[in-house]
Coordinates of C-alpha atoms in Angstrom, one line a residue:
Chain A
M1 CA 30.7 -15.8 -1.1
R2 CA 28.3 -16.4 1.8
I3 CA 24.5 -15.5 1.8
I4 CA 23.0 -14.6 5.1
V5 CA 19.2 -14.6 5.8
D6 CA 18.1 -12.5 8.7
H7 CA 15.2 -14.5 10.0
D8 CA 14.0 -11.6 12.2
L9 CA 13.3 -9.7 9.0
C10 CA 12.3 -12.3 6.4
E11 CA 8.6 -12.6 5.9
G12 CA 8.5 -15.0 3.1
N13 CA 7.7 -12.6 0.2
A14 CA 9.8 -14.9 -2.0
V15 CA 11.2 -12.2 -4.2
C16 CA 14.6 -13.9 -3.9
V17 CA 13.0 -17.1 -5.2
R18 CA 11.8 -15.3 -8.3
V19 CA 15.1 -13.6 -8.9
A20 CA 17.4 -16.5 -8.2
P21 CA 15.3 -19.8 -8.1
E22 CA 18.4 -22.0 -8.1
I23 CA 19.7 -20.3 -4.9
F24 CA 16.7 -19.6 -2.8
A25 CA 13.5 -21.4 -1.6
V26 CA 10.8 -20.4 0.9
G27 CA 9.7 -23.2 3.2
D28 CA 6.5 -23.9 5.1
D29 CA 7.7 -21.7 7.8
D30 CA 7.5 -18.6 5.5
Q31 CA 11.3 -18.2 5.7
A32 CA 13.8 -18.0 2.9
R33 CA 16.4 -20.8 2.7
V34 CA 19.7 -20.9 0.9
L35 CA 19.9 -24.0 -1.3
M36 CA 23.6 -23.9 -2.0
E37 CA 26.3 -23.4 0.6
Q38 CA 28.9 -22.5 -2.0
P39 CA 27.1 -20.9 -4.9
P40 CA 29.1 -20.7 -8.2
A41 CA 30.5 -17.4 -9.2
S42 CA 28.2 -17.5 -12.3
Q43 CA 25.2 -17.0 -9.9
R44 CA 26.7 -13.9 -8.4
A45 CA 24.7 -11.3 -10.4
N46 CA 21.5 -13.1 -9.6
I47 CA 22.3 -13.3 -5.9
E48 CA 23.2 -9.6 -5.8
A49 CA 19.9 -8.8 -7.5
A50 CA 18.0 -10.9 -4.9
V51 CA 19.8 -9.1 -2.1
A52 CA 19.0 -5.7 -3.5
R53 CA 15.4 -6.5 -4.3
C54 CA 14.5 -8.2 -1.0
P55 CA 11.6 -6.0 0.1
R56 CA 12.5 -6.5 3.7
Q57 CA 16.3 -6.1 3.4
A58 CA 16.6 -9.5 5.0
L59 CA 19.5 -10.8 2.7
S60 CA 23.1 -9.9 2.8
L61 CA 26.2 -11.2 1.1
R62 CA 29.6 -11.7 2.6
D63 CA 32.9 -12.6 1.0
D64 CA 35.0 -14.4 3.5
Chain B
M1 CA 10.3 27.3 -10.5
V2 CA 8.3 24.1 -9.8
E3 CA 5.9 24.2 -6.9
Y4 CA 4.6 21.1 -5.2
D5 CA 1.6 21.5 -2.9
P6 CA 0.1 18.1 -1.9
Y7 CA -3.0 19.8 -0.5
A8 CA -4.0 21.5 -3.8
Y9 CA -7.0 20.0 -5.6
A10 CA -5.2 20.6 -8.9
M11 CA -2.4 18.3 -7.7
H12 CA -5.0 15.6 -7.0
E13 CA -6.2 15.8 -10.6
D14 CA -2.7 15.0 -12.1
P15 CA 0.5 15.2 -10.0
Y16 CA 2.7 13.5 -12.6
P17 CA 3.8 16.6 -14.6
T18 CA 4.8 18.2 -11.3
Y19 CA 6.7 15.1 -10.2
A20 CA 8.6 15.1 -13.5
A21 CA 9.6 18.7 -13.0
L22 CA 10.7 17.9 -9.4
R23 CA 12.8 15.0 -10.6
A24 CA 14.4 17.2 -13.3
E25 CA 14.8 20.5 -11.6
A26 CA 14.5 20.1 -7.8
P27 CA 15.4 16.5 -6.7
A28 CA 15.7 17.8 -3.1
Y29 CA 12.7 20.1 -3.1
R30 CA 11.9 22.5 -0.3
N31 CA 8.4 23.9 0.3
E32 CA 9.0 26.8 2.7
R33 CA 5.3 27.7 3.2
L34 CA 4.4 24.2 4.3
E35 CA 7.8 23.4 5.8
F36 CA 8.7 20.1 4.2
W37 CA 11.2 18.6 1.8
A38 CA 10.3 16.2 -1.0
L39 CA 12.4 13.6 -2.7
S40 CA 11.2 12.5 -6.1
R41 CA 13.9 10.4 -7.8
H42 CA 13.7 6.6 -7.5
A43 CA 17.3 6.3 -6.2
D44 CA 16.7 8.9 -3.5
V45 CA 13.3 7.5 -2.4
L46 CA 14.8 3.9 -2.2
A47 CA 17.9 5.1 -0.3
A48 CA 15.7 6.9 2.2
F49 CA 13.5 3.8 2.7
R50 CA 16.6 1.8 3.4
D51 CA 18.1 4.3 5.8
T52 CA 15.8 4.2 8.8
A53 CA 18.5 5.8 11.0
R54 CA 18.5 9.1 9.1
F55 CA 15.0 9.0 7.7
S56 CA 13.0 8.1 10.8
N57 CA 9.3 7.0 11.2
R58 CA 9.2 8.2 14.8
H59 CA 6.7 11.0 14.0
G60 CA 4.6 8.8 11.7
V61 CA 4.3 9.0 7.9
S62 CA 1.8 11.7 7.4
L63 CA 2.6 15.3 6.3
D64 CA -0.3 16.7 8.3
R65 CA 1.1 18.5 11.4
A66 CA -1.6 17.2 13.7
S67 CA -0.6 13.7 12.8
S68 CA 3.2 14.2 13.0
H69 CA 4.3 13.9 16.6
P70 CA 6.0 11.4 18.9
R71 CA 2.6 9.8 19.8
A72 CA 1.7 9.1 16.2
H73 CA 2.0 5.4 16.9
A74 CA -1.3 5.6 18.8
M75 CA -3.0 5.5 15.4
M76 CA -0.2 4.4 13.0
S77 CA 1.1 1.7 15.2
F78 CA 4.5 0.3 14.1
L79 CA 4.4 2.5 11.0
A80 CA 5.3 5.3 13.5
M81 CA 8.2 3.4 15.1
D82 CA 11.9 2.8 14.4
P83 CA 13.9 -0.3 15.2
P84 CA 14.2 -1.9 17.6
R85 CA 10.7 -1.0 18.9
H86 CA 9.4 -1.5 15.4
T87 CA 11.1 -4.9 15.0
R88 CA 9.5 -6.3 18.2
M89 CA 6.0 -5.0 17.2
R90 CA 6.3 -6.3 13.7
A91 CA 7.4 -9.7 14.8
L92 CA 4.3 -9.9 17.1
V93 CA 1.8 -9.0 14.3
S94 CA 3.3 -10.2 11.1
R95 CA 2.4 -13.9 11.4
G96 CA -1.2 -13.3 10.3
F97 CA 0.0 -11.7 7.0
T98 CA 2.6 -14.0 5.5
P99 CA 2.1 -14.8 1.8
R100 CA 1.2 -18.4 2.7
R101 CA -1.4 -17.3 5.3
V102 CA -2.9 -14.8 2.9
A103 CA -3.1 -17.3 0.0
A104 CA -5.4 -19.4 2.2
L105 CA -7.9 -16.6 2.3
E106 CA -8.5 -16.7 -1.5
P107 CA -11.8 -18.7 -1.6
R108 CA -13.4 -16.4 1.0
V109 CA -12.1 -13.3 -0.6
R110 CA -13.6 -14.4 -4.0
A111 CA -16.9 -15.1 -2.4
L112 CA -17.0 -11.6 -0.8
A113 CA -16.2 -10.0 -4.2
N114 CA -19.0 -11.9 -5.9
R115 CA -21.5 -11.0 -3.3
H116 CA -21.1 -7.3 -4.2
I117 CA -21.1 -8.0 -7.9
D118 CA -24.3 -9.9 -7.6
G119 CA -25.9 -6.8 -6.3
F120 CA -25.5 -4.7 -9.4
V121 CA -24.4 -7.0 -12.4
E122 CA -28.0 -7.3 -13.7
R123 CA -28.4 -3.5 -13.8
G124 CA -25.7 -3.1 -16.4
R125 CA -24.2 -0.2 -14.5
C126 CA -22.6 0.6 -11.2
D127 CA -20.6 3.1 -9.3
F128 CA -17.4 0.9 -9.1
I129 CA -16.2 2.6 -5.9
K130 CA -19.5 3.0 -4.0
D131 CA -20.9 -0.4 -5.1
F132 CA -17.8 -2.5 -5.1
A133 CA -14.2 -1.2 -4.5
G134 CA -15.2 0.8 -1.4
K135 CA -16.9 -2.2 0.2
F136 CA -14.9 -5.2 -0.7
P137 CA -11.5 -4.5 1.0
M138 CA -13.4 -3.4 4.2
D139 CA -15.2 -6.8 4.1
V140 CA -12.0 -8.7 3.8
I141 CA -10.2 -6.9 6.6
S142 CA -13.4 -6.9 8.8
E143 CA -13.7 -10.6 8.4
M144 CA -10.0 -11.0 9.3
L145 CA -10.4 -8.8 12.4
G146 CA -13.9 -10.1 13.4
V147 CA -15.9 -6.9 12.8
P148 CA -19.6 -7.9 12.5
E149 CA -21.2 -7.2 9.1
A150 CA -23.7 -4.8 10.6
D151 CA -20.9 -2.5 11.7
R152 CA -18.9 -2.3 8.5
D153 CA -20.6 0.6 6.7
Q154 CA -20.3 2.7 9.8
L155 CA -16.7 1.9 10.2
R156 CA -16.0 2.6 6.6
G157 CA -17.7 6.0 6.9
W158 CA -15.5 7.0 9.7
A159 CA -12.4 5.7 7.9
D160 CA -13.3 7.8 4.8
T161 CA -13.8 10.9 7.0
V162 CA -10.3 10.5 8.6
V163 CA -8.6 10.8 5.3
H164 CA -10.8 13.4 3.5
R165 CA -9.5 17.0 3.1
E166 CA -11.6 20.0 2.0
E167 CA -9.9 22.3 -0.5
G168 CA -7.5 24.7 1.1
M169 CA -7.0 22.7 4.3
T170 CA -3.5 21.7 5.3
D171 CA -4.1 19.6 8.3
V172 CA -6.5 17.1 9.9
P173 CA -9.9 18.7 10.1
P174 CA -12.0 18.4 13.3
A175 CA -14.4 16.0 11.7
G176 CA -11.4 13.8 10.9
M177 CA -10.2 13.9 14.5
E178 CA -13.6 13.0 15.8
A179 CA -14.0 10.1 13.3
A180 CA -10.6 8.8 14.4
L181 CA -11.7 8.8 18.1
R182 CA -14.9 7.0 17.2
I183 CA -12.9 4.3 15.4
L184 CA -10.6 3.9 18.5
A185 CA -13.7 3.7 20.8
Y186 CA -15.2 1.1 18.5
F187 CA -12.1 -1.1 18.5
N188 CA -11.8 -0.7 22.3
E189 CA -15.3 -2.4 22.5
L190 CA -14.3 -5.0 19.9
V191 CA -11.3 -6.0 21.9
A192 CA -13.3 -6.2 25.2
D193 CA -15.8 -8.3 23.4
H194 CA -13.0 -10.6 22.1
R195 CA -11.7 -11.0 25.7
A196 CA -15.2 -11.9 26.9
H197 CA -16.0 -14.2 24.0
P198 CA -12.8 -15.8 22.6
R199 CA -12.9 -16.6 18.9
D200 CA -10.5 -17.5 16.1
D201 CA -9.5 -14.4 14.1
L202 CA -6.7 -11.9 13.7
T203 CA -7.9 -9.8 16.7
A204 CA -7.8 -12.9 18.9
A205 CA -4.4 -13.7 17.5
L206 CA -3.1 -10.2 18.5
L207 CA -4.5 -10.7 22.0
A208 CA -2.6 -14.0 22.2
A209 CA 0.6 -13.1 20.4
E210 CA 3.6 -13.6 22.5
I211 CA 7.4 -13.8 21.9
D212 CA 9.6 -14.8 24.8
G213 CA 7.0 -13.6 27.3
D214 CA 6.5 -10.3 25.5
R215 CA 2.9 -9.4 24.6
L216 CA 1.1 -6.4 23.1
D217 CA -0.7 -4.1 25.5
D218 CA -4.2 -2.7 24.8
A219 CA -2.9 0.6 23.3
E220 CA -0.7 -1.3 20.9
I221 CA -3.5 -3.5 19.8
L222 CA -5.8 -0.5 19.2
G223 CA -3.1 1.3 17.2
F224 CA -2.6 -1.8 15.1
L225 CA -6.4 -2.2 14.5
F226 CA -6.6 1.5 13.5
L227 CA -3.8 1.1 11.1
M228 CA -5.4 -2.0 9.5
I229 CA -8.7 -0.1 8.9
I230 CA -7.1 2.9 7.3
A231 CA -4.1 1.3 5.5
G232 CA -5.8 -2.0 4.7
N233 CA -8.9 -0.4 3.4
E234 CA -8.8 2.7 1.4
T235 CA -5.5 2.0 -0.4
T236 CA -7.0 -1.2 -1.9
T237 CA -10.2 0.6 -2.8
K238 CA -8.2 3.2 -4.8
L239 CA -6.0 0.6 -6.4
L240 CA -9.0 -1.2 -7.8
G241 CA -10.6 2.0 -9.1
N242 CA -7.4 3.1 -10.7
A243 CA -6.9 -0.3 -12.3
V244 CA -10.3 -0.3 -14.0
F245 CA -9.9 3.3 -15.1
W246 CA -6.6 2.9 -16.7
L247 CA -7.4 -0.4 -18.5
A248 CA -10.5 1.3 -20.0
R249 CA -8.3 4.1 -21.2
N250 CA -5.7 1.8 -22.8
P251 CA -7.5 -0.4 -25.4
D252 CA -4.3 -2.1 -26.5
Q253 CA -3.5 -3.2 -22.9
R254 CA -7.1 -4.2 -22.5
R255 CA -6.8 -6.6 -25.4
L256 CA -3.9 -8.4 -23.6
V257 CA -6.2 -9.0 -20.6
R258 CA -9.1 -10.1 -22.7
E259 CA -7.0 -12.6 -24.6
D260 CA -5.2 -14.0 -21.6
P261 CA -6.6 -13.9 -18.0
A262 CA -3.1 -14.7 -16.8
M263 CA -2.3 -11.1 -17.5
I264 CA -4.5 -10.0 -14.6
P265 CA -1.6 -10.0 -12.0
R266 CA 0.3 -7.8 -14.4
W267 CA -2.7 -5.5 -14.6
V268 CA -2.5 -5.2 -10.8
E269 CA 1.3 -4.7 -10.8
E270 CA 1.4 -2.1 -13.6
T271 CA -1.5 -0.1 -11.9
L272 CA 0.5 -0.2 -8.6
R273 CA 3.5 1.3 -10.5
Y274 CA 1.7 3.7 -12.9
D275 CA -0.9 5.2 -10.6
G276 CA -0.7 3.6 -7.2
S277 CA -2.9 4.6 -4.4
T278 CA -0.1 5.6 -2.0
Q279 CA 1.7 8.6 -3.5
A280 CA 3.7 9.9 -0.6
L281 CA 5.1 8.8 2.7
A282 CA 6.7 11.2 5.2
R283 CA 9.8 10.7 7.3
T284 CA 11.6 12.8 9.9
V285 CA 15.3 13.7 9.2
T286 CA 17.7 12.6 12.0
G287 CA 21.0 14.4 12.0
D288 CA 21.8 16.7 9.1
V289 CA 21.6 15.2 5.6
E290 CA 23.3 16.6 2.5
L291 CA 21.4 15.8 -0.7
H292 CA 21.7 17.4 -4.2
G293 CA 23.5 20.4 -2.7
R294 CA 20.9 21.1 -0.1
R295 CA 21.1 20.6 3.6
L296 CA 18.2 18.8 5.3
R297 CA 18.3 19.6 9.0
D298 CA 17.7 17.4 12.1
G299 CA 14.0 17.3 12.8
D300 CA 12.9 18.4 9.3
R301 CA 9.9 16.7 7.6
V302 CA 10.6 15.0 4.3
V303 CA 8.1 13.4 2.0
L304 CA 9.1 10.4 -0.1
L305 CA 7.2 10.7 -3.4
V306 CA 6.6 7.0 -4.2
G307 CA 4.3 8.0 -7.1
S308 CA 7.1 10.0 -8.6
A309 CA 9.8 7.3 -8.0
N310 CA 7.5 4.8 -9.9
R311 CA 7.6 7.2 -12.9
D312 CA 11.3 7.8 -12.9
E313 CA 12.5 7.4 -16.4
R314 CA 16.0 6.4 -15.1
V315 CA 14.4 3.1 -13.9
F316 CA 11.3 2.7 -16.0
P317 CA 11.7 3.3 -19.7
D318 CA 8.7 5.2 -21.2
S319 CA 7.6 5.6 -17.7
D320 CA 4.4 7.6 -18.6
R321 CA 3.1 4.7 -20.6
Y322 CA 0.7 2.1 -19.0
E323 CA 2.2 -1.2 -20.2
L324 CA 1.3 -4.5 -18.6
L325 CA 4.3 -6.3 -20.1
R326 CA 6.9 -4.1 -18.5
D327 CA 9.2 -5.1 -15.7
T328 CA 7.7 -3.5 -12.6
S329 CA 9.9 -5.2 -10.0
A330 CA 11.6 -2.0 -9.0
M331 CA 8.3 -0.3 -8.0
L332 CA 8.3 1.3 -4.6
S333 CA 4.5 1.2 -4.2
F334 CA 4.7 -0.8 -1.0
G335 CA 7.8 0.9 0.3
H336 CA 11.0 -1.1 0.9
G337 CA 12.9 -2.6 3.8
T338 CA 11.9 -2.1 7.5
H339 CA 8.4 -0.7 6.7
F340 CA 7.6 -2.7 3.6
C341 CA 3.9 -2.9 3.5
L342 CA 2.8 -5.8 5.8
G343 CA -0.4 -6.1 3.7
A344 CA 1.3 -6.3 0.3
S345 CA 0.4 -9.9 -0.2
L346 CA -3.1 -9.3 0.9
A347 CA -3.5 -6.2 -1.4
R348 CA -2.1 -8.2 -4.3
L349 CA -4.5 -11.1 -3.6
E350 CA -7.5 -8.8 -3.3
G351 CA -6.5 -6.9 -6.5
R352 CA -6.1 -10.1 -8.5
V353 CA -9.3 -11.8 -7.3
A354 CA -11.4 -8.6 -7.7
L355 CA -10.2 -7.9 -11.2
E356 CA -10.5 -11.6 -12.2
E357 CA -14.2 -11.4 -11.1
V358 CA -14.7 -8.1 -12.9
Q359 CA -13.2 -9.5 -16.0
R360 CA -15.3 -12.7 -15.7
R361 CA -18.6 -11.1 -15.0
F362 CA -18.7 -7.7 -16.8
P363 CA -15.6 -7.5 -19.0
D364 CA -17.0 -4.9 -21.4
F365 CA -17.2 -2.1 -18.7
E366 CA -16.9 1.4 -19.9
V367 CA -16.2 4.4 -17.7
E368 CA -18.8 7.2 -17.7
P369 CA -16.6 10.3 -17.5
A370 CA -19.3 12.7 -16.4
G371 CA -19.8 11.1 -13.0
I372 CA -16.1 10.7 -12.0
E373 CA -15.1 12.2 -8.7
R374 CA -11.6 12.2 -7.2
V375 CA -10.7 11.7 -3.5
H376 CA -9.0 14.7 -2.0
S377 CA -6.3 13.4 0.2
V378 CA -2.7 14.4 0.9
N379 CA -1.1 11.1 0.2
V380 CA -3.7 8.7 -1.3
R381 CA -4.7 8.9 -5.0
G382 CA -7.9 7.5 -6.5
F383 CA -11.6 8.0 -7.1
A384 CA -14.5 8.7 -4.7
S385 CA -16.9 7.9 -7.5
L386 CA -16.3 5.9 -10.8
P387 CA -19.5 5.1 -12.7
L388 CA -19.3 2.2 -15.1
R389 CA -21.7 0.9 -17.8
F390 CA -21.6 -2.7 -19.2
T391 CA -23.7 -5.4 -20.7
P392 CA -26.0 -6.7 -17.9
G393 CA -24.7 -10.0 -16.6
R394 CA -26.3 -12.8 -14.7
G395 CA -27.0 -12.3 -11.0
G396 CA -27.2 -15.0 -8.4
R397 CA -24.1 -17.0 -8.1
G398 CA -22.4 -15.6 -11.2

């Protein structure tokens, strides 16, 4: 499971941080950052919710 | 058979029963007379927002024919563009609106709110729209853009004329066209003045914005300023009026706010969901689209009923109840995806700060129903006049 942030789209609304605070942070540059390279499977539901709720559609999830 | 006519004054009084009927009976609704489709379910509105290839913004977001054309971006800026053109423009203008940048405006925004409250709080009554909500957002955006105080009333008057519709009209009236041209002429001068006298505001930032050698031309800057004055102004005015109106109508919810000021952001959010100012956003169908057994054809106009999606009982249980404690995170009041409202953080800040000051300075406000007037607009919902009465407070610095 790999989380991809499209930095051309992200505007730092921080919805992902509210949905999955252990996985995402928004830095001083107003960009979302992924805190864990290999998030545990237990976080999957939260991550999927963050991807779906991102108001800018800036997040995507890849299984590879 | 349900009929939805966004120009009918009766619809402006209360569109929600019609929305419910559309969701139940005609989720892909066709109005043959006015030649548009309407999507009303949350899932359909969200999917359309996400699918910019098939639901295009290239003719703008207005249902009015006079505003729906390939040059709509002259007044709607990037709201009337698709990617990749939209992506470029948004990148150039978005930096002034990030949540962090907007948060820094809070002290100034609060001072502007209190300045207007000072003007009426000792009287014990006000017209909440004319004396406060109609002025405050224009102050905020004017300060950001560098519009002098002396010009703000005039600019607001033009902006109101642009969106007003007389009963029976189904397009932009001549007065609206004229007001729009006056706004553009005004901004043309403002930009020239900024070039002659450089300063530090959003207009200056737009003039200086550059990504890899790419800059905004004058027409793009004017279009963006026009969008700011329409989108950044009246939607927030209406949101504030709707918030005050619905809290006064729901005493149990009002108790929550009285007992805990930390509820005020929820007051903003639930008002956005329950009775938001932006009710409808149009798109242009690209390629044929099959939905609920109907065929939407290439080039058709389709209106996404945000106000209905936010009342969809499939997503919001007891959706017709105004409840501050509910989960509002699926609301579509600011759109979603590519065109997600650039001003969402600013609107939320203005909403919270204004309502905090209302609650601090005249918390026992009551609505005087006799003087209420609605705005008659195709896509924006709220009051033109909302008289309030309250225990007179202290003027001065509050």
